[in-house]
Short mmCIF file of C-alpha atoms in Angstrom, two decimals:
data_model
loop_
_atom_site.label_atom_id
_atom_site.label_comp_id
_atom_site.label_asym_id
_atom_site.label_seq_id
_atom_site.Cartn_x
_atom_site.Cartn_y
_atom_site.Cartn_z
CA MET A 618 0.00 0.00 0.00
CA GLU A 619 1.12 3.56 -0.64
CA GLN A 620 3.08 4.97 2.28
CA LEU A 621 0.54 6.75 4.50
CA ASP A 622 3.01 9.23 5.96
CA GLN A 623 3.84 10.44 2.45
CA SER A 624 0.23 10.66 1.31
CA ALA A 625 -0.63 13.42 -1.11
CA GLN A 626 -3.82 14.06 0.82
CA ARG A 627 -3.52 17.48 2.36
CA ASP A 628 -5.78 16.87 5.34
CA GLY A 629 -5.20 13.22 6.26
CA SER A 630 -8.56 11.79 5.09
CA LYS A 631 -6.77 9.03 3.21
CA GLU A 632 -4.90 7.92 6.31
CA VAL A 633 -8.03 7.79 8.46
CA VAL A 634 -10.01 5.85 5.85
CA ALA A 635 -7.10 3.41 5.34
CA VAL A 636 -7.11 2.58 9.06
CA LEU A 637 -10.89 2.13 9.08
CA GLU A 638 -10.66 -0.06 5.96
CA ALA A 639 -8.15 -2.32 7.67
CA VAL A 640 -10.19 -2.63 10.86
CA ILE A 641 -13.43 -3.35 8.98
CA GLY A 642 -11.68 -5.79 6.68
CA ARG A 643 -10.40 -7.95 9.53
CA ALA A 644 -13.61 -9.45 10.86
CA GLY A 645 -13.37 -11.65 13.92
CA TYR A 646 -10.09 -10.40 15.34
CA GLY A 647 -8.24 -7.15 15.75
CA TRP A 648 -5.02 -5.34 14.96
CA GLY A 649 -2.08 -4.37 17.10
CA VAL A 650 -0.55 -0.96 16.42
CA ARG A 651 2.77 -2.34 15.16
CA GLU A 652 1.09 -4.94 12.97
CA LEU A 653 -1.29 -2.42 11.42
CA ALA A 654 1.50 0.10 10.86
CA GLU A 655 3.49 -2.52 8.97
CA GLU A 656 0.42 -3.48 6.93
CA LEU A 657 -0.23 0.12 5.90
CA GLY A 658 3.40 1.15 5.51
CA ALA A 659 3.03 3.89 8.11
CA SER A 660 4.81 4.89 11.28
CA ARG A 661 3.51 3.50 14.53
CA SER A 662 3.01 7.01 15.90
CA THR A 663 0.73 7.93 12.98
CA VAL A 664 -1.35 4.76 13.29
CA ASN A 665 -1.51 4.99 17.08
CA ARG A 666 -2.71 8.60 16.90
CA ILE A 667 -5.46 7.77 14.39
CA LEU A 668 -6.59 4.69 16.31
CA SER A 669 -6.74 6.62 19.59
CA ARG A 670 -8.97 9.28 18.06
CA LEU A 671 -11.16 6.71 16.35
CA VAL A 672 -11.62 5.02 19.74
CA GLU A 673 -12.76 8.38 21.17
CA GLU A 674 -15.42 8.51 18.44
CA ARG A 675 -16.27 4.84 19.15
CA LEU A 676 -15.78 3.97 15.49
CA VAL A 677 -13.06 1.63 16.76
CA SER A 678 -12.84 -0.28 20.06
CA ARG A 679 -10.32 -2.44 21.89
CA ASP A 680 -11.06 -6.05 22.76
CA VAL A 681 -10.03 -7.82 25.97
CA SER A 682 -6.56 -8.47 24.55
CA GLY A 683 -6.09 -4.79 23.67
CA ALA A 684 -6.39 -5.32 19.90
CA TYR A 685 -8.28 -2.74 17.84
CA ILE A 686 -11.61 -3.90 16.40
CA VAL A 687 -14.73 -2.39 14.84
CA GLY A 688 -16.41 -0.09 17.36
CA PRO A 689 -20.08 -0.04 18.36
CA ARG A 690 -20.72 3.36 16.77
CA LEU A 691 -19.70 2.05 13.34
CA LYS A 692 -22.07 -0.89 13.77
CA VAL A 693 -24.95 1.42 14.74
CA LEU A 694 -24.34 3.61 11.69
CA SER A 695 -24.03 0.58 9.40
CA ALA A 696 -27.40 -0.71 10.58
CA ALA A 697 -28.95 2.75 10.11
CA LEU A 698 -27.68 2.98 6.53
CA GLN A 699 -29.04 -0.46 5.69
CA ASP A 700 -32.38 0.39 7.28
CA GLY A 701 -32.71 3.60 5.26
CA HIS A 702 -31.10 2.97 1.88
CA PRO A 703 -33.34 1.42 -0.82
CA LEU A 704 -30.49 -0.72 -2.14
CA PHE A 705 -30.42 -2.55 1.18
CA ALA A 706 -33.95 -2.10 2.49
CA GLU A 707 -35.79 -2.94 -0.75
CA GLY A 708 -33.00 -4.35 -2.87
CA THR A 709 -32.67 -7.47 -0.74
CA LYS A 710 -36.39 -8.16 -1.23
CA ILE A 711 -35.96 -7.81 -5.00
CA LEU A 712 -33.01 -10.21 -4.92
CA ALA A 713 -35.08 -12.74 -2.97
CA ARG A 714 -37.78 -12.63 -5.64
CA LEU A 715 -35.17 -13.05 -8.38
CA SER A 716 -33.62 -16.02 -6.64
CA ARG A 717 -36.98 -17.75 -6.11
CA ALA A 718 -38.04 -17.17 -9.72
CA SER A 719 -34.77 -18.39 -11.23
CA GLY A 720 -33.39 -20.90 -8.75
CA ALA A 721 -30.05 -19.06 -8.99
CA THR A 722 -28.04 -16.89 -6.64
CA ALA A 723 -29.19 -13.29 -7.06
CA LEU A 724 -26.53 -10.65 -6.47
CA MET A 725 -26.24 -6.88 -6.45
CA ALA A 726 -22.98 -5.01 -6.95
CA VAL A 727 -21.91 -1.36 -6.94
CA GLU A 728 -18.72 0.15 -8.34
CA THR A 729 -16.07 1.18 -5.82
CA GLY A 730 -14.74 4.32 -7.48
CA ASN A 731 -11.80 2.34 -8.83
CA PRO A 732 -12.62 1.60 -12.51
CA GLU A 733 -11.20 -1.89 -12.08
CA GLN A 734 -13.32 -2.90 -9.10
CA CYS A 735 -16.88 -3.32 -7.88
CA PHE A 736 -18.16 -4.98 -4.72
CA VAL A 737 -21.03 -7.24 -3.73
CA LEU A 738 -23.58 -5.15 -1.87
CA ALA A 739 -26.11 -7.94 -1.21
CA SER A 740 -26.82 -11.52 -2.22
CA VAL A 741 -29.59 -14.07 -1.82
CA GLU A 742 -28.83 -17.75 -2.40
CA PRO A 743 -31.35 -20.40 -3.52
CA ASP A 744 -32.34 -23.35 -1.39
CA ALA A 745 -30.17 -25.78 -3.32
CA PRO A 746 -27.44 -28.27 -2.36
CA VAL A 747 -24.94 -26.64 -4.74
CA ARG A 748 -24.99 -22.86 -5.03
CA TYR A 749 -22.84 -19.93 -6.11
CA THR A 750 -21.73 -17.90 -3.07
CA LEU A 751 -20.23 -14.41 -2.83
CA PRO A 752 -20.50 -12.74 0.60
CA PRO A 753 -21.52 -9.05 0.81
CA GLY A 754 -18.51 -6.76 0.81
CA THR A 755 -16.50 -8.99 -1.55
CA ASN A 756 -14.47 -7.01 -4.09
CA LEU A 757 -14.74 -8.15 -7.72
CA PRO A 758 -13.03 -7.13 -10.95
CA THR A 759 -15.15 -5.15 -13.39
CA HIS A 760 -13.64 -6.86 -16.45
CA ALA A 761 -14.34 -10.47 -15.40
CA GLY A 762 -17.73 -11.79 -14.34
CA ALA A 763 -21.30 -10.73 -15.00
CA LEU A 764 -21.57 -8.20 -12.17
CA GLY A 765 -18.54 -6.20 -13.21
CA LEU A 766 -19.13 -6.38 -16.96
CA ALA A 767 -22.72 -5.20 -16.52
CA ILE A 768 -21.43 -2.06 -14.77
CA LEU A 769 -19.02 -1.43 -17.64
CA THR A 770 -21.90 -1.49 -20.15
CA ARG A 771 -23.15 1.70 -18.51
CA ARG A 772 -19.95 3.31 -17.29
CA GLY A 773 -17.70 2.41 -20.21
CA THR A 774 -14.09 1.22 -20.19
CA ALA A 775 -12.44 4.56 -19.33
CA GLY A 776 -9.83 4.10 -16.64
CA LEU A 777 -9.18 0.42 -17.36
CA PRO A 778 -5.59 -0.44 -18.25
CA GLU A 779 -5.01 -1.83 -21.71
CA GLU A 780 -3.71 -5.12 -20.30
CA LEU A 781 -5.98 -6.83 -17.78
CA LYS A 782 -5.47 -9.67 -15.33
CA LYS A 783 -6.65 -13.09 -16.44
CA TYR A 784 -8.47 -14.93 -13.66
CA THR A 785 -9.30 -17.96 -15.81
CA GLU A 786 -8.71 -19.13 -19.35
CA ALA A 787 -12.02 -17.49 -20.31
CA SER A 788 -11.10 -14.06 -18.92
CA MET A 789 -10.72 -11.20 -21.38
CA ASP A 790 -7.23 -9.77 -20.99
CA SER A 791 -7.40 -6.41 -22.78
CA ARG A 792 -9.50 -3.27 -22.73
CA THR A 793 -10.05 -3.63 -26.48
CA ARG A 794 -11.57 -7.09 -26.04
CA ILE A 795 -13.80 -5.74 -23.28
CA ALA A 796 -15.02 -2.87 -25.48
CA ASN A 797 -15.85 -5.27 -28.32
CA ALA A 798 -17.67 -7.63 -25.96
CA LEU A 799 -19.75 -4.80 -24.50
CA GLN A 800 -21.04 -3.96 -27.98
CA SER A 801 -22.12 -7.55 -28.55
CA TYR A 802 -23.97 -7.69 -25.23
CA ALA A 803 -26.27 -4.89 -26.36
CA THR A 804 -28.17 -7.27 -28.64
CA VAL A 805 -28.82 -9.68 -25.77
CA GLY A 806 -30.07 -7.09 -23.25
CA ALA A 807 -27.68 -8.49 -20.64
CA VAL A 808 -24.06 -9.55 -20.24
CA VAL A 809 -23.20 -13.22 -20.11
CA SER A 810 -20.15 -14.59 -18.31
CA ILE A 811 -19.20 -18.24 -18.34
CA GLY A 812 -16.18 -19.06 -16.22
CA GLN A 813 -14.59 -15.62 -16.69
CA HIS A 814 -13.93 -14.94 -12.99
CA ILE A 815 -14.57 -18.26 -11.28
CA PRO A 816 -14.03 -21.28 -13.56
CA ASP A 817 -17.03 -23.26 -12.36
CA ALA A 818 -19.54 -20.38 -12.34
CA ALA A 819 -21.75 -18.76 -14.94
CA GLY A 820 -24.02 -15.76 -14.78
CA ILE A 821 -25.95 -13.08 -16.58
CA GLY A 822 -26.11 -9.46 -15.43
CA VAL A 823 -27.67 -6.07 -16.15
CA PRO A 824 -26.72 -2.57 -14.99
CA PHE A 825 -28.69 0.02 -13.04
CA THR A 826 -28.03 3.62 -12.07
CA VAL A 827 -27.61 4.50 -8.38
CA ASN A 828 -27.10 8.20 -9.08
CA ASP A 829 -25.50 10.48 -11.70
CA ARG A 830 -21.99 9.26 -10.94
CA LEU A 831 -22.49 5.78 -9.50
CA PHE A 832 -23.62 2.57 -11.19
CA GLY A 833 -24.50 -0.89 -10.00
CA SER A 834 -25.54 -4.25 -11.41
CA LEU A 835 -27.78 -7.24 -10.78
CA SER A 836 -26.93 -10.80 -11.72
CA LEU A 837 -28.23 -14.32 -11.62
CA SER A 838 -25.38 -16.76 -11.10
CA ARG A 839 -25.21 -20.51 -10.78
CA PRO A 840 -22.76 -23.41 -11.09
CA ARG A 841 -21.52 -23.65 -14.65
CA ASN A 842 -22.87 -27.16 -15.20
CA GLU A 843 -26.38 -25.90 -14.45
CA PHE A 844 -26.20 -22.98 -16.91
CA LYS A 845 -28.37 -23.21 -20.03
CA GLU A 846 -28.17 -20.74 -22.89
CA SER A 847 -31.91 -21.14 -23.36
CA ASP A 848 -32.42 -19.46 -19.98
CA ILE A 849 -30.63 -16.24 -20.97
CA GLY A 850 -33.66 -14.51 -22.47
CA ALA A 851 -35.95 -15.15 -19.50
CA GLY A 852 -33.19 -14.27 -17.05
CA ALA A 853 -32.42 -11.01 -18.84
CA GLU A 854 -36.10 -10.06 -18.73
CA LEU A 855 -36.30 -10.75 -14.99
CA LEU A 856 -33.14 -8.76 -14.29
CA ASN A 857 -34.08 -5.76 -16.42
CA GLU A 858 -37.48 -5.53 -14.76
CA ALA A 859 -35.79 -5.67 -11.35
CA ALA A 860 -33.25 -3.01 -12.37
CA ARG A 861 -36.05 -0.66 -13.46
CA GLU A 862 -37.81 -1.23 -10.15
CA LEU A 863 -34.63 -0.43 -8.22
CA GLU A 864 -34.01 2.76 -10.20
CA SER A 865 -37.59 3.86 -9.59
CA LEU A 866 -37.21 3.27 -5.85
CA LEU A 867 -33.97 5.25 -5.78
CA THR A 868 -35.50 8.15 -7.69
CA ASP A 869 -38.67 8.26 -5.59
CA SER A 870 -36.73 8.06 -2.32
CA SER A 871 -34.31 10.85 -3.24
CA ARG A 872 -36.94 13.23 -4.67
CA ASN A 873 -37.69 16.06 -2.23
CA LYS A 874 -35.67 14.23 0.40
CA GLY A 875 -35.39 16.37 3.50
CA HIS A 876 -32.45 16.05 5.84
CA ASP A 877 -30.94 17.53 8.96
CA VAL A 878 -27.30 18.30 9.46
CA TYR A 879 -25.54 16.43 12.25
CA GLU A 880 -22.81 18.92 13.08
CA ALA A 881 -19.25 17.89 13.88
CA GLU A 882 -18.51 18.18 17.57
CA SER A 883 -15.07 19.68 17.03
CA SER A 884 -12.77 20.97 14.31
CA ALA A 885 -10.56 17.86 14.37
CA LEU A 886 -10.42 15.89 11.12
CA ILE A 887 -11.68 12.63 12.58
CA GLN A 888 -14.69 14.36 14.14
CA ARG A 889 -15.47 15.85 10.74
CA ILE A 890 -15.15 12.47 9.07
CA ALA A 891 -17.40 11.00 11.77
CA ALA A 892 -19.94 13.76 11.05
CA ILE A 893 -20.08 12.97 7.33
CA ILE A 894 -20.40 9.24 8.01
CA THR A 895 -23.23 9.94 10.44
CA ALA A 896 -24.98 12.35 8.06
CA PHE A 897 -25.14 9.90 5.18
CA CYS A 898 -25.84 6.81 7.28
CA SER A 899 -28.81 8.56 8.88
CA GLU A 900 -30.06 9.96 5.54
CA PRO A 901 -28.47 7.74 2.87
CA LEU A 902 -29.95 9.64 -0.08
CA ALA A 903 -29.42 13.13 1.31
CA GLN A 904 -27.84 15.69 -1.00
CA LEU A 905 -25.72 18.38 0.62
CA SER A 906 -24.53 21.59 -0.96
CA LEU A 907 -21.12 23.04 -0.16
CA GLN A 908 -22.92 25.43 2.17
CA GLY A 909 -24.50 22.44 3.92
CA LEU A 910 -21.11 20.81 4.25
CA SER A 911 -19.73 24.04 5.68
CA SER A 912 -22.47 23.95 8.32
CA LEU A 913 -21.75 20.29 8.99
CA TRP A 914 -18.03 20.79 9.48
CA GLY A 915 -17.88 24.36 10.73
CA THR A 916 -15.50 25.28 7.90
CA ARG A 917 -15.23 28.16 5.45
CA SER A 918 -15.69 27.72 1.71
CA VAL A 919 -12.09 26.99 0.67
CA ALA A 920 -11.51 24.51 3.50
CA THR A 921 -14.92 22.95 2.87
CA ARG A 922 -14.17 22.28 -0.78
CA ARG A 923 -10.72 20.88 0.02
CA LEU A 924 -12.11 18.49 2.63
CA ALA A 925 -15.06 17.57 0.39
CA GLU A 926 -12.75 16.69 -2.48
CA SER A 927 -10.48 14.59 -0.28
CA THR A 928 -13.43 12.66 1.18
CA ARG A 929 -14.72 12.16 -2.36
CA ASP A 930 -11.33 10.79 -3.41
CA VAL A 931 -11.58 8.09 -0.73
CA GLY A 932 -15.20 7.28 -1.61
CA LEU A 933 -17.00 8.67 1.43
CA MET A 934 -18.91 11.09 -0.82
CA THR A 935 -19.89 11.39 -4.47
CA THR A 936 -20.61 14.59 -6.41
CA LEU A 937 -23.77 14.72 -8.52
CA ASP A 938 -24.37 16.53 -11.81
CA ASN A 939 -26.28 19.27 -9.93
CA GLY A 940 -23.21 20.00 -7.79
CA ALA A 941 -24.61 18.37 -4.67
CA TRP A 942 -22.70 15.87 -2.54
CA THR A 943 -24.14 12.52 -1.50
CA ALA A 944 -23.09 9.19 0.04
CA GLY A 945 -20.17 7.52 -1.70
CA PRO A 946 -19.46 3.87 -2.49
CA THR A 947 -17.05 3.39 0.40
CA LEU A 948 -19.87 3.85 2.92
CA LEU A 949 -22.03 1.35 1.04
CA ARG A 950 -19.18 -1.15 0.93
CA TRP A 951 -18.39 -0.78 4.63
CA SER A 952 -22.01 -1.32 5.53
CA SER A 953 -22.34 -4.37 3.28
CA SER A 954 -19.27 -5.86 5.00
CA LEU A 955 -20.43 -5.04 8.53
CA GLY A 956 -24.07 -6.04 8.06
CA SER A 957 -26.95 -4.93 10.24
CA GLY A 958 -27.79 -7.82 12.58
CA HIS A 959 -25.63 -6.69 15.48
CA ASP A 960 -26.30 -8.06 18.94
CA PHE A 961 -27.62 -5.20 21.03
CA SER A 962 -25.91 -6.32 24.22
CA GLN A 963 -22.52 -6.28 22.47
CA LEU A 964 -23.07 -2.65 21.51
CA VAL A 965 -23.75 -1.50 25.06
CA ASP A 966 -21.65 -3.92 27.12
CA GLU A 967 -18.63 -1.64 27.28
CA ASP A 968 -20.66 1.14 28.92
CA LEU A 969 -22.56 -1.14 31.27
CA ARG A 970 -19.42 -2.91 32.46
CA GLU A 971 -17.70 0.41 33.04
CA LEU A 972 -20.62 1.55 35.22
CA SER A 973 -20.64 -1.74 37.14
CA GLU A 974 -16.89 -1.55 37.74
CA LYS A 975 -17.11 2.08 38.81
CA THR A 976 -19.94 1.54 41.30
CA GLY A 977 -19.36 -2.10 42.24
CA GLU A 978 -23.10 -2.66 41.87
CA THR A 979 -25.30 -4.75 39.58
CA THR A 980 -26.05 -2.78 36.41
CA THR A 981 -29.06 -3.43 34.21
CA LEU A 982 -30.32 -2.15 30.89
CA ALA A 983 -34.09 -1.97 30.55
CA LEU A 984 -35.53 -1.83 27.01
CA TYR A 985 -38.92 -0.33 26.19
CA ASP A 986 -41.17 -1.55 23.37
CA ALA A 987 -43.32 1.36 22.18
CA ASP A 988 -45.78 -0.96 20.38
CA SER A 989 -46.67 -3.08 23.41
CA HIS A 990 -45.81 -0.45 26.06
CA VAL A 991 -43.84 -3.13 27.87
CA ALA A 992 -40.30 -2.97 29.26
CA HIS A 993 -37.96 -5.86 29.95
CA ILE A 994 -34.41 -6.38 31.17
CA GLY A 995 -32.18 -6.53 28.11
CA ARG A 996 -28.81 -6.90 29.82
CA THR A 997 -27.47 -7.46 33.34
CA ILE A 998 -23.89 -7.03 34.55
CA ALA A 999 -23.43 -8.46 38.04
CA GLY A 1000 -21.67 -6.25 40.58
CA ALA A 1001 -18.37 -7.13 42.21
CA ARG A 1002 -19.49 -6.78 45.82
CA ASN A 1003 -20.21 -9.72 48.12
CA VAL A 1004 -23.88 -8.76 48.48
CA ARG A 1005 -25.35 -8.10 45.07
CA TYR A 1006 -28.56 -8.50 43.12
CA VAL A 1007 -28.72 -10.41 39.84
CA LEU A 1008 -31.78 -9.69 37.68
CA GLU A 1009 -32.72 -12.11 34.92
CA GLU A 1010 -32.36 -10.96 31.33
CA GLY A 1011 -35.64 -11.08 29.43
CA GLU A 1012 -37.71 -10.53 32.56
CA GLU A 1013 -40.58 -8.08 32.08
CA ILE A 1014 -40.54 -5.14 34.46
CA PRO A 1015 -43.40 -2.80 35.41
CA LEU A 1016 -43.27 0.83 34.34
CA THR A 1017 -45.03 1.91 37.53
CA ALA A 1018 -42.74 0.32 40.13
CA GLY A 1019 -38.99 0.42 40.44
CA ALA A 1020 -36.50 2.99 39.24
CA ALA A 1021 -35.82 1.36 35.83
CA GLY A 1022 -39.50 1.44 34.86
CA LYS A 1023 -40.28 4.88 36.27
CA ALA A 1024 -37.30 6.46 34.50
CA ILE A 1025 -38.93 5.28 31.25
CA LEU A 1026 -42.50 6.15 32.24
CA ALA A 1027 -41.59 9.74 33.07
CA HIS A 1028 -40.50 10.36 29.46
CA LEU A 1029 -43.30 8.63 27.57
CA PRO A 1030 -45.69 10.75 25.46
CA GLU A 1031 -48.21 12.44 27.73
CA HIS A 1032 -51.25 10.52 26.48
CA VAL A 1033 -49.50 7.18 27.09
CA ARG A 1034 -48.07 8.28 30.43
CA THR A 1035 -51.43 9.58 31.65
CA ARG A 1036 -53.26 6.37 30.82
CA ILE A 1037 -50.67 4.21 32.60
CA THR A 1038 -50.40 6.44 35.68
CA ASP A 1039 -54.17 6.78 36.06
CA GLU A 1040 -54.51 2.99 36.16
CA ALA A 1041 -51.62 2.50 38.61
CA GLY A 1042 -51.98 5.56 40.80
CA VAL A 1043 -48.49 6.92 40.17
CA SER A 1044 -48.46 10.66 40.81
CA ALA A 1045 -47.68 13.14 38.07
CA ALA A 1046 -45.60 15.10 40.59
CA GLU A 1047 -43.23 12.16 41.14
CA LEU A 1048 -42.71 11.75 37.40
CA GLY A 1049 -42.17 15.49 37.05
CA ILE A 1050 -39.35 15.32 39.61
CA ILE A 1051 -37.77 12.42 37.70
CA ARG A 1052 -37.83 14.44 34.49
CA SER A 1053 -36.44 17.58 36.11
CA GLN A 1054 -33.53 15.87 37.91
CA GLY A 1055 -32.78 13.38 35.11
CA TRP A 1056 -32.93 10.20 37.21
CA ALA A 1057 -35.27 8.04 39.30
CA ALA A 1058 -34.61 6.47 42.70
CA THR A 1059 -36.84 3.97 44.48
CA ASP A 1060 -36.60 2.01 47.73
CA SER A 1061 -37.71 -1.64 47.81
CA GLU A 1062 -40.44 -1.12 45.20
CA ARG A 1063 -39.41 -4.13 43.13
CA VAL A 1064 -36.50 -5.75 44.96
CA PRO A 1065 -36.87 -6.04 48.77
CA ASP A 1066 -34.28 -4.15 50.83
CA ALA A 1067 -32.74 -2.59 47.74
CA HIS A 1068 -32.46 0.85 46.22
CA GLY A 1069 -32.77 1.32 42.49
CA ILE A 1070 -31.24 4.31 40.69
CA ALA A 1071 -32.00 4.68 36.98
CA ALA A 1072 -31.66 7.20 34.14
CA PRO A 1073 -33.37 7.13 30.73
CA PHE A 1074 -31.65 6.75 27.39
CA PHE A 1075 -32.99 7.87 24.02
CA VAL A 1076 -32.52 6.92 20.37
CA ASN A 1077 -33.05 9.80 17.95
CA GLY A 1078 -34.85 11.67 20.71
CA ILE A 1079 -37.27 8.81 21.48
CA ILE A 1080 -37.27 7.10 24.87
CA ARG A 1081 -35.94 3.56 24.43
CA GLY A 1082 -35.11 2.39 27.92
CA SER A 1083 -33.11 3.06 31.04
CA VAL A 1084 -29.84 2.24 32.74
CA ALA A 1085 -30.09 1.23 36.41
CA VAL A 1086 -27.98 0.08 39.33
CA THR A 1087 -29.44 -1.97 42.18
CA VAL A 1088 -27.91 -1.31 45.60
CA PRO A 1089 -28.62 -3.04 48.96
CA ASN A 1090 -30.27 -0.64 51.42
CA HIS A 1091 -27.41 -0.85 53.90
CA ARG A 1092 -25.18 0.87 51.31
CA VAL A 1093 -27.65 3.70 50.60
CA ALA A 1094 -29.17 5.67 53.43
CA GLY A 1095 -31.91 7.98 52.17
CA THR A 1096 -31.06 9.96 49.05
CA PRO A 1097 -28.48 8.23 46.81
CA PRO A 1098 -25.07 9.93 46.81
CA THR A 1099 -24.38 12.36 44.00
CA GLU A 1100 -21.48 10.34 42.62
CA LEU A 1101 -23.78 7.32 42.17
CA THR A 1102 -26.58 9.19 40.40
CA SER A 1103 -24.07 11.09 38.28
CA ALA A 1104 -22.43 7.85 37.14
CA VAL A 1105 -25.80 6.37 36.13
CA VAL A 1106 -26.88 9.52 34.27
CA ALA A 1107 -23.53 9.77 32.48
CA THR A 1108 -23.82 6.15 31.28
CA ALA A 1109 -27.38 6.71 30.00
CA GLN A 1110 -26.26 9.83 28.13
CA ARG A 1111 -23.35 7.93 26.65
CA LEU A 1112 -25.72 5.25 25.35
CA SER A 1113 -28.02 7.91 23.89
CA HIS A 1114 -25.08 9.41 22.02
CA LEU A 1115 -23.91 5.99 20.83
CA LEU A 1116 -27.29 4.84 19.52
CA THR A 1117 -28.57 8.12 18.07
CA PHE A 1118 -27.81 8.50 14.38
CA LYS A 1119 -30.15 11.29 13.37
CA SER A 1120 -29.49 14.94 14.14
CA ALA A 1121 -32.13 15.23 16.86
CA ARG A 1122 -30.30 15.84 20.09
CA VAL A 1123 -31.52 14.31 23.31
CA PRO A 1124 -33.72 16.92 25.00
CA ALA A 1125 -32.69 18.05 28.46
CA ALA A 1126 -34.95 17.01 31.29
CA HIS A 1127 -36.66 20.39 31.59
CA GLU A 1128 -37.56 20.49 27.88
CA GLY A 1129 -40.50 18.14 28.07
CA ASN A 1130 -41.07 14.67 26.72
CA PRO A 1131 -38.77 13.45 23.95
CA GLY A 1132 -41.27 10.78 22.97
CA GLU A 1133 -43.61 13.52 21.78
CA LEU A 1134 -40.98 15.30 19.69
CA GLU A 1135 -39.95 12.56 17.31
CA SER A 1136 -41.70 9.92 15.24
CA GLU A 1137 -40.82 6.23 15.49
CA ARG A 1138 -39.20 6.33 12.05
CA GLY A 1139 -35.53 5.51 11.89
CA VAL A 1140 -35.18 3.50 15.10
CA VAL A 1141 -32.87 0.62 14.22
CA PHE A 1142 -32.30 -1.00 17.61
CA ALA A 1143 -35.71 -1.60 19.13
CA ALA A 1144 -36.53 -3.38 22.36
CA GLY A 1145 -36.85 -6.75 20.71
CA HIS A 1146 -33.30 -6.73 19.32
#
């Protein structure tokens, strides 16, 4: 890899993205600083500095051995992008229909920004004993295989070297051969690849347009021995219909798309990169002007354009024909690699364990389901003290008794809160105090001889649960000490910041009820996860 310390990038975007690429690309285990520096051809001090700042943003974390791994914030943003982008949200459904109709593996690819590469964004395999498999996030050549060749039919061969790598005997090894083949595919209505990338595979593919400057493709692929030329016509018809549907979804979703700007929290480069990742993961089809980017980053016009161009060069953004800036292929590729089915407890464990270690008490996370108006214990970290309380995960808890439930109840929309409190006899004054001070404390309401101290956490401004510690009465006399309540509140706020991916900030306690300020749209990690 090109030496990072000698990068031509003026602001360091390339270095930061290279580190993130390496961390995302090593699923299952992490990197040491020295090892990663050697991999990237950079000094240890440069890599260590970038990793430390990425850890602060929670885009990167450290595992129990101290190795650097993908952080919980990056997983949250990946899930948000997949939840909101039509290519993921609707595209996977289209692929499933294609796979059922054809009995083949249905795949979707998008170009990377490198003319020689595309990547698998999503795939759906048939229920068959032998099947063609390409995991999401896999990089593929554009000149070999149906997915890549289909993209070239729309983008052209510009940027390809004259001599191309041969993956198999059937691979085309020159740009001239590719150009001639693309002309012949026009009469078929699809590209056909038999053993060009993988010897024992065959597929047909068609292109589609993601936006003005970004193209993708759909393919049906199967083992070569199952491929029949007589199926090409029907397969091409299925794929072209699906491509038109995808393009329509992309156009409809981006038309009149409103968006909020999630401002960078500081002027440091990594905070600005984190802000652009957050902006386009929360609103994947948003289009930002240079003025909008200036607001996002807190930069003036010259600095804004320089940073925008450098983030475009590394694929975080793409420029459109109208001059607007939108999500780039690197974000789509990262998300396809990371996926969206992240275990909720793994995202929050770091914060809960830190609170348990700091207080020595049992720490619990209560999750609220807005549809059923029911809360349950989603995670429990046992305290280190000799006398401790262990609460069972999955156990339903009342909203009207105990600190964990009342911290949630106090921030529910008024009409929901009023109905629940009227039935249970909980006073509005008590809930008002909880809202104003930011935490709830109860004595033996759920657990005999125990105090509960809890604070609410929010996702995109919507109440989603609470963080609580359970303390034996002999360790709390009367009002809980300030250091205990402060630790609980700080952890809840940290979770709100981690899980929120839209620009709505978490309202302060005196500002009313967050549940009434935001719709349910855009909540990725619900109580059932």
